Tab-separated table of C-alpha atoms in Angstrom:
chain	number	residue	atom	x	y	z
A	1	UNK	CA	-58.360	-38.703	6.570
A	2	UNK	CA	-61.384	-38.854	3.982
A	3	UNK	CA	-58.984	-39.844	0.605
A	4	UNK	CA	-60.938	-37.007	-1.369
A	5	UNK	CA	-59.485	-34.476	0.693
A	6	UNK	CA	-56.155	-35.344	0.186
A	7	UNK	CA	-56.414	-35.948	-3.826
A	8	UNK	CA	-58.265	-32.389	-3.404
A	9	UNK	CA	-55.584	-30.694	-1.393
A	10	UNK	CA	-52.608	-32.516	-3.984
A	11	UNK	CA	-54.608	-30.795	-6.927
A	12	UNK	CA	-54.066	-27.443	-5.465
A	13	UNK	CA	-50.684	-27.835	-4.385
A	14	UNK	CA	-50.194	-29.185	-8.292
A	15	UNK	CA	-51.942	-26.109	-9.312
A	16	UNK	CA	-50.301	-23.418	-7.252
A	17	UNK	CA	-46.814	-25.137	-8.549
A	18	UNK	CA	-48.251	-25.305	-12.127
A	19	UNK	CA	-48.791	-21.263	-11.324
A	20	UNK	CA	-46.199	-19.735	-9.807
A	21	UNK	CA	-42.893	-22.243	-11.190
A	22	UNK	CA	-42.814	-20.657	-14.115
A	23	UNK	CA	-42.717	-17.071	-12.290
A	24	UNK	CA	-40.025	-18.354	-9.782
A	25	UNK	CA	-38.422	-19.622	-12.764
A	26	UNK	CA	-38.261	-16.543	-14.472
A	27	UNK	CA	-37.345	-14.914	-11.235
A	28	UNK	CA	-34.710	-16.583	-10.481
A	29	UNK	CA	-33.153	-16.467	-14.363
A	30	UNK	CA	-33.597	-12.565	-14.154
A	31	UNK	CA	-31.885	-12.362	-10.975
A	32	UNK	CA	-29.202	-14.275	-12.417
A	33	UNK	CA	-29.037	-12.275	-15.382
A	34	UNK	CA	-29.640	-9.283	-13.888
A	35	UNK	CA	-26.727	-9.550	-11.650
A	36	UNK	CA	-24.092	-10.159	-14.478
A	37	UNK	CA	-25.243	-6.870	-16.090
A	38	UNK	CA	-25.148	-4.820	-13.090
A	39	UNK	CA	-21.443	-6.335	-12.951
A	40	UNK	CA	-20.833	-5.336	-16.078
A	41	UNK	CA	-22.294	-2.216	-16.067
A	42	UNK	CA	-20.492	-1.004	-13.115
A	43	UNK	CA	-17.254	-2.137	-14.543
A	44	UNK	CA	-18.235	-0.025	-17.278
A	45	UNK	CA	-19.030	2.730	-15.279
A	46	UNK	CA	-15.123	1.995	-13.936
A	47	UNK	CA	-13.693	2.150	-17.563
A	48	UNK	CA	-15.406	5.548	-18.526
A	49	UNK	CA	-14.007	7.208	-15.125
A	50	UNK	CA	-10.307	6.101	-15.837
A	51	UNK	CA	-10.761	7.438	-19.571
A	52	UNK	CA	-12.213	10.788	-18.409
A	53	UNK	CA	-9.379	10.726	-15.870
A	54	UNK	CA	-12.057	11.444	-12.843
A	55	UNK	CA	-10.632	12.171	-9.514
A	56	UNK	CA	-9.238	8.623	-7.970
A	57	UNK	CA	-11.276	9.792	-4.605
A	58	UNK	CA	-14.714	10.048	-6.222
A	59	UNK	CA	-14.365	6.981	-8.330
A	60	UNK	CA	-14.689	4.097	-5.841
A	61	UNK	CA	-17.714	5.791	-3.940
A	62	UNK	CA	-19.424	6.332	-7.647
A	63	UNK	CA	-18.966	2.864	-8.342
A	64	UNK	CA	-19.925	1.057	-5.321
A	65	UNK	CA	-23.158	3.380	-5.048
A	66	UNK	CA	-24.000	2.688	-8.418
A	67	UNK	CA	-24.050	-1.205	-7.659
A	68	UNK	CA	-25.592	-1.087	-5.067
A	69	UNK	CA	-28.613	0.884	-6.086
A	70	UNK	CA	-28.708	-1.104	-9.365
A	71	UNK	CA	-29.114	-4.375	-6.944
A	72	UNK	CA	-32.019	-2.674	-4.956
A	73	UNK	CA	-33.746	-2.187	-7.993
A	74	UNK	CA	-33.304	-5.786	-9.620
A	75	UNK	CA	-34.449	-7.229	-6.467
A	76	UNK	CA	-37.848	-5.175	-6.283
A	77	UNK	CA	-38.378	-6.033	-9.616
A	78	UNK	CA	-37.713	-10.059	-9.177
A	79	UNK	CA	-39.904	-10.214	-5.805
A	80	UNK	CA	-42.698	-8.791	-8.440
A	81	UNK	CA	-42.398	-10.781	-10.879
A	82	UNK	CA	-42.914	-13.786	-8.253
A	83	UNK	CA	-46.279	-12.561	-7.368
A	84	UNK	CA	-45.614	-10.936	-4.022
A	85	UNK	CA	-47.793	-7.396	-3.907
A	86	UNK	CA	-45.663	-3.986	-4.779
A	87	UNK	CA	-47.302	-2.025	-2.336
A	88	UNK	CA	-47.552	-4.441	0.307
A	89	UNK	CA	-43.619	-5.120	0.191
A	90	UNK	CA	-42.749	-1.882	0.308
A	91	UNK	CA	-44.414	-1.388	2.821
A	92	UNK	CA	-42.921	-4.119	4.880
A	93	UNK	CA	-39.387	-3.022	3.467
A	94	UNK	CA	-39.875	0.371	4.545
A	95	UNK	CA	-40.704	-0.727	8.522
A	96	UNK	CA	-37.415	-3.632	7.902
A	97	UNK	CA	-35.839	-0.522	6.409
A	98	UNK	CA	-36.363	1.760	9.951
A	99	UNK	CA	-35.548	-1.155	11.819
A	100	UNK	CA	-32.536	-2.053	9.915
A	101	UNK	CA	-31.772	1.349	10.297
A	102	UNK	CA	-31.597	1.645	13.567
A	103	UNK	CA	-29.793	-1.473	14.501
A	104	UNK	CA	-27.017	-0.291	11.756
A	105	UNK	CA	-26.718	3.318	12.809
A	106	UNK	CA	-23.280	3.756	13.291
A	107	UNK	CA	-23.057	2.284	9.279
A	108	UNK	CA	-25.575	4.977	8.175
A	109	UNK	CA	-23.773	7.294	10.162
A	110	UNK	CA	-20.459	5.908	8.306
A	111	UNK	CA	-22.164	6.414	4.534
A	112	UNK	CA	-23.319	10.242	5.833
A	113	UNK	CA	-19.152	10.373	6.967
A	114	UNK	CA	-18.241	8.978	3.449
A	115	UNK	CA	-21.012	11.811	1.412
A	116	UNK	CA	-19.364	14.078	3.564
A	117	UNK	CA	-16.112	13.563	3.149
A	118	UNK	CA	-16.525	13.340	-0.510
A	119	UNK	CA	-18.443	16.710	-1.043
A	120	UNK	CA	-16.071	18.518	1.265
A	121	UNK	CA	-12.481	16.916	0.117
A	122	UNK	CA	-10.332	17.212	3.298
A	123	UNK	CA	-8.274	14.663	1.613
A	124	UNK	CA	-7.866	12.566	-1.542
A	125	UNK	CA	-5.989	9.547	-2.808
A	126	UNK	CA	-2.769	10.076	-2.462
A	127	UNK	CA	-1.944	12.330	0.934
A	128	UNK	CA	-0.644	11.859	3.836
A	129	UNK	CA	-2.684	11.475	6.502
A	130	UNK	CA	-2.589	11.429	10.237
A	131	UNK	CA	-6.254	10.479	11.621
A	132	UNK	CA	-8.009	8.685	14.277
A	133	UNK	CA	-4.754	7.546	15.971
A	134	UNK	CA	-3.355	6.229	12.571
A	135	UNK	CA	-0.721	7.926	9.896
A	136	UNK	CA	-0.409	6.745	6.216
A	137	UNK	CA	-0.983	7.347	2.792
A	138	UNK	CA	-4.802	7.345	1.516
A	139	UNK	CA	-5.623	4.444	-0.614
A	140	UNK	CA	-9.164	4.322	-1.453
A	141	UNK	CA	-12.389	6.178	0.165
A	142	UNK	CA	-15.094	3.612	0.242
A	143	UNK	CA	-18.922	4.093	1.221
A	144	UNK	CA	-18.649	3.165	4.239
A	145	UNK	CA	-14.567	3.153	5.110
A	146	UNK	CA	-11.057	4.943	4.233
A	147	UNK	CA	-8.362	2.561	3.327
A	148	UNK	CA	-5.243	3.601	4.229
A	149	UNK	CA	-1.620	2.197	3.849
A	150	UNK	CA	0.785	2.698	6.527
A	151	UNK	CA	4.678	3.436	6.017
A	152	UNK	CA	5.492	0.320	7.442
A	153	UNK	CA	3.255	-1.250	4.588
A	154	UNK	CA	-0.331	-2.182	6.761
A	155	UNK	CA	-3.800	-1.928	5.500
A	156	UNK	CA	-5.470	0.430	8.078
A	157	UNK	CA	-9.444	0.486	7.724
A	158	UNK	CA	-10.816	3.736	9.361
A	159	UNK	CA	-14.806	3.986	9.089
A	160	UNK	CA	-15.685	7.093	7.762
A	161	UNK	CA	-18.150	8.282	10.628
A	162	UNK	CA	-15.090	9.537	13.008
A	163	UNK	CA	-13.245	10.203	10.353
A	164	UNK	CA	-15.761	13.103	8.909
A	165	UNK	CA	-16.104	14.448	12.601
A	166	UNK	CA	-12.887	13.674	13.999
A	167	UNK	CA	-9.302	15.856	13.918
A	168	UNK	CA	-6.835	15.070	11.655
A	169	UNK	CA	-3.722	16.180	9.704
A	170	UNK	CA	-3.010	16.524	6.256
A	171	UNK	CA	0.489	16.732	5.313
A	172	UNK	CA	0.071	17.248	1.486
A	173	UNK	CA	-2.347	19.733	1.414
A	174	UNK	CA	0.734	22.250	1.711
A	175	UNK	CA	3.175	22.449	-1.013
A	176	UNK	CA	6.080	23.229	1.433
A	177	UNK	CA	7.061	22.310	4.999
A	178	UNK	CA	8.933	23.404	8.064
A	179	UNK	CA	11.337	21.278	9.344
A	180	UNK	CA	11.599	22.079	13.060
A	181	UNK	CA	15.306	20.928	14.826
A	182	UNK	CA	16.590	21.725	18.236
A	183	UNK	CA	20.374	21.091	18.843
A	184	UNK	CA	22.686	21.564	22.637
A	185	UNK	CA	26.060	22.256	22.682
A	186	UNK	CA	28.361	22.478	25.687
A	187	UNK	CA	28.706	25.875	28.141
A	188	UNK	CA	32.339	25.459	26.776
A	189	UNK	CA	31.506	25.273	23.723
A	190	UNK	CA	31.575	27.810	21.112
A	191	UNK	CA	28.555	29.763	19.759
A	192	UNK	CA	29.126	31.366	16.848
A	193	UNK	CA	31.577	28.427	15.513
A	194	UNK	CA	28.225	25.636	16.369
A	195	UNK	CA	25.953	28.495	14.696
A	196	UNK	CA	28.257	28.497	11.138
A	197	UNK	CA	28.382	24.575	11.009
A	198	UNK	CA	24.146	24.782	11.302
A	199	UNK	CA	24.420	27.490	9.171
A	200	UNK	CA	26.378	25.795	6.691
A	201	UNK	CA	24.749	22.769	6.843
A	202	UNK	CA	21.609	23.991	5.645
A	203	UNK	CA	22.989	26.447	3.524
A	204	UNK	CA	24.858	23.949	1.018
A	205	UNK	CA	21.804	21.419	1.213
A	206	UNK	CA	19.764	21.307	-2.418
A	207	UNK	CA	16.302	20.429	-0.811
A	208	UNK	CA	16.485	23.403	1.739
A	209	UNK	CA	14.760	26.551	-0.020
A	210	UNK	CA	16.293	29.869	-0.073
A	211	UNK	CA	12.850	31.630	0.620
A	212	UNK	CA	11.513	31.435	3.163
A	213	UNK	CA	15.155	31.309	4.283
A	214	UNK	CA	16.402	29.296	7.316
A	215	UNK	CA	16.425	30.295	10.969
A	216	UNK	CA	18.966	29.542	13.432
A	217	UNK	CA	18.754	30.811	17.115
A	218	UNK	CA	19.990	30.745	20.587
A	219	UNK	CA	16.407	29.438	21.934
A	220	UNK	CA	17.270	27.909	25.701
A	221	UNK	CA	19.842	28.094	28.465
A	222	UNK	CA	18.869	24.667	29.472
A	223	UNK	CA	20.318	22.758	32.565
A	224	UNK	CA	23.650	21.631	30.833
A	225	UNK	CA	23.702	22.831	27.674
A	226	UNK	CA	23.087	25.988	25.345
A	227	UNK	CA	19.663	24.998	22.865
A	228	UNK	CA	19.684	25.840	19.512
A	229	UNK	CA	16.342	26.362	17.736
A	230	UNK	CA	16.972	25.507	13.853
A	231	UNK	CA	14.295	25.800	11.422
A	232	UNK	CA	14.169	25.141	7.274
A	233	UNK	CA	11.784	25.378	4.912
A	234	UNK	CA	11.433	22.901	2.362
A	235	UNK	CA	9.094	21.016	-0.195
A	236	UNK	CA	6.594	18.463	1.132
A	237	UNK	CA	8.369	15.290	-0.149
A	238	UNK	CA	11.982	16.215	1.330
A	239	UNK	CA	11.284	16.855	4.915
A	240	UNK	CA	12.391	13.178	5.958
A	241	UNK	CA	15.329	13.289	4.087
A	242	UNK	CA	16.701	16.818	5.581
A	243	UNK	CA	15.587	15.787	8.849
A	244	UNK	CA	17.958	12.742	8.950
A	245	UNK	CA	20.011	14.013	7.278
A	246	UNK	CA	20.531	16.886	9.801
A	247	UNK	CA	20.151	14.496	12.408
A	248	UNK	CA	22.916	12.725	11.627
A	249	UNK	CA	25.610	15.348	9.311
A	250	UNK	CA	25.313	18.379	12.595
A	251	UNK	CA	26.812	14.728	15.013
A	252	UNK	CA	29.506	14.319	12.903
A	253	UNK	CA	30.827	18.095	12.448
A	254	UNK	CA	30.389	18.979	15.711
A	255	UNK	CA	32.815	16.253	16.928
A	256	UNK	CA	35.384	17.419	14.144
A	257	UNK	CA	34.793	20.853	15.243
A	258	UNK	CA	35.413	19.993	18.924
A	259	UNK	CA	31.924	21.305	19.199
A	260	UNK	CA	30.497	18.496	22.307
A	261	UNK	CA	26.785	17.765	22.494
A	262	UNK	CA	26.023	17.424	26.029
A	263	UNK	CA	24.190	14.049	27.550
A	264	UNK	CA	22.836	13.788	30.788
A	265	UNK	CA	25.496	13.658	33.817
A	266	UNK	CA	25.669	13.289	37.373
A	267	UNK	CA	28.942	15.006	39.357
A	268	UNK	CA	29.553	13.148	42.812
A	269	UNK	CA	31.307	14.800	45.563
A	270	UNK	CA	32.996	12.855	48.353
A	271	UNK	CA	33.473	14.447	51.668
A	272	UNK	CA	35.973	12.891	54.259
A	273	UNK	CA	35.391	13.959	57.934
């Protein structure tokens, strides 16, 4: 190769590095930059939204939108300042963008859930939810996700998509509950003596409410034993506690009552011929 080509080719390579290092240079110290006052902008962002006591639901979406539309912005602006044309990147991030969005539709589809969820408010931090085959206590709603905490204490990650179109129960949107019971008792047995231990029972409790009041009925002739249907009302946060409580108390009176709760039995007969 003809040695005045290659010194000629060296001096442009020198010269396009003489041109554009300083740019990349600069590029790469405002990226740098630019990313540790994003972080500290969003943290203020944070700060301001715990002073102003905002709503714990909308807080984590804010934030997390916030950084990442200050990101898309820093990096349109360092990809200028390298040299590369504004309108022909766009326009190549806008087919990457349709592309990108296809291939990641079920993630748009889980930011749309996560808008929706968010302008709409079937739940917020803090209830108790029942959703997509999970149950726990809300935790966080994320752009993309719902973070959840079990009662056995596991992080359950539900994407917001199914979760915005999907049923699901919310067990704190009511103040008050109904605690639905069903006790047997015997054929043998006595009625009205099994209906004044329920009765009692609920009556002396101090997380059973007086109104509504408490409803205890006759509700099933079953096989081998008499059903009774036993309803209280009572404040969100105590139905676990009168449930077991019932659970276990109407056992222990009915056996000092004499009152028997049948189980399941089999009577054999033996014929001699």
């Amino acid at each position: 190769m003809d040695m005045d080509v290659v010194f000629g080719k060296s001096d442009q390579l020198f010269t396009m590095a003489m041109e554009y290092a300083p740019k990349l240079l600069l590029a790469l110290v405002t990226l740098v930059i630019g990313l540790w006052i994003i972080k500290a902008i969003v943290k203020g962002i944070a700060k301001v939204m715990d002073k102003r006591d905002m709503d714990a639901t909308l807080k984590p979406f804010i934030v997390s939108l916030f950084g990442v539309l200050l990101k898309v912005m820093l990096f349109i602006s360092v990809v200028g300042m390298v040299g590369v044309q504004m309108t022909s990147f766009i326009a190549i991030l806008g087919a990457a963008g349709l592309a990108v969005g296809m291939a990641l539709s079920g993630t748009l589809q889980n930011f749309a859930g996560g808008v929706m969820i968010l302008i709409f408010k079937p739940f917020k931090v803090g209830d108790v939810l029942e959703a997509q085959g999970y149950a726990g206590v809300v935790q966080e709603i994320q752009l993309f996700n719902t973070i959840m905490l079990s009662f056995d204490n596991k992080t359950i990650i539900i994407p917001n998509g199914g979760l915005s179109t999907g049923s699901m129960i919310n067990y704190s949107t009511q103040a008050t509950r109904r605690v639905d019971m069903k006790f047997g008792i015997g054929y043998s047995d006595d009625i009205d003596k099994a209906k004044e231990i329920l009765n009692g029972l609920l009556a002396n409790h101090e997380c059973v409410l007086k109104d509504p009041a408490h409803f205890i009925a006759v509700s099933e002739l079953a096989d081998s034993s008499v059903n009774f249907t036993v309803r209280a009302w009572v404040n969100a946060a105590d139905y676990w506690t009168v449930f077991f409580y019932m659970q276990e108390t109407v056992k222990k009176e009915f056996d000092k009552n004499n009152v028997g709760i049948p189980f399941p039995q089999r009577d054999i007969h033996v014929y001699n011929h």
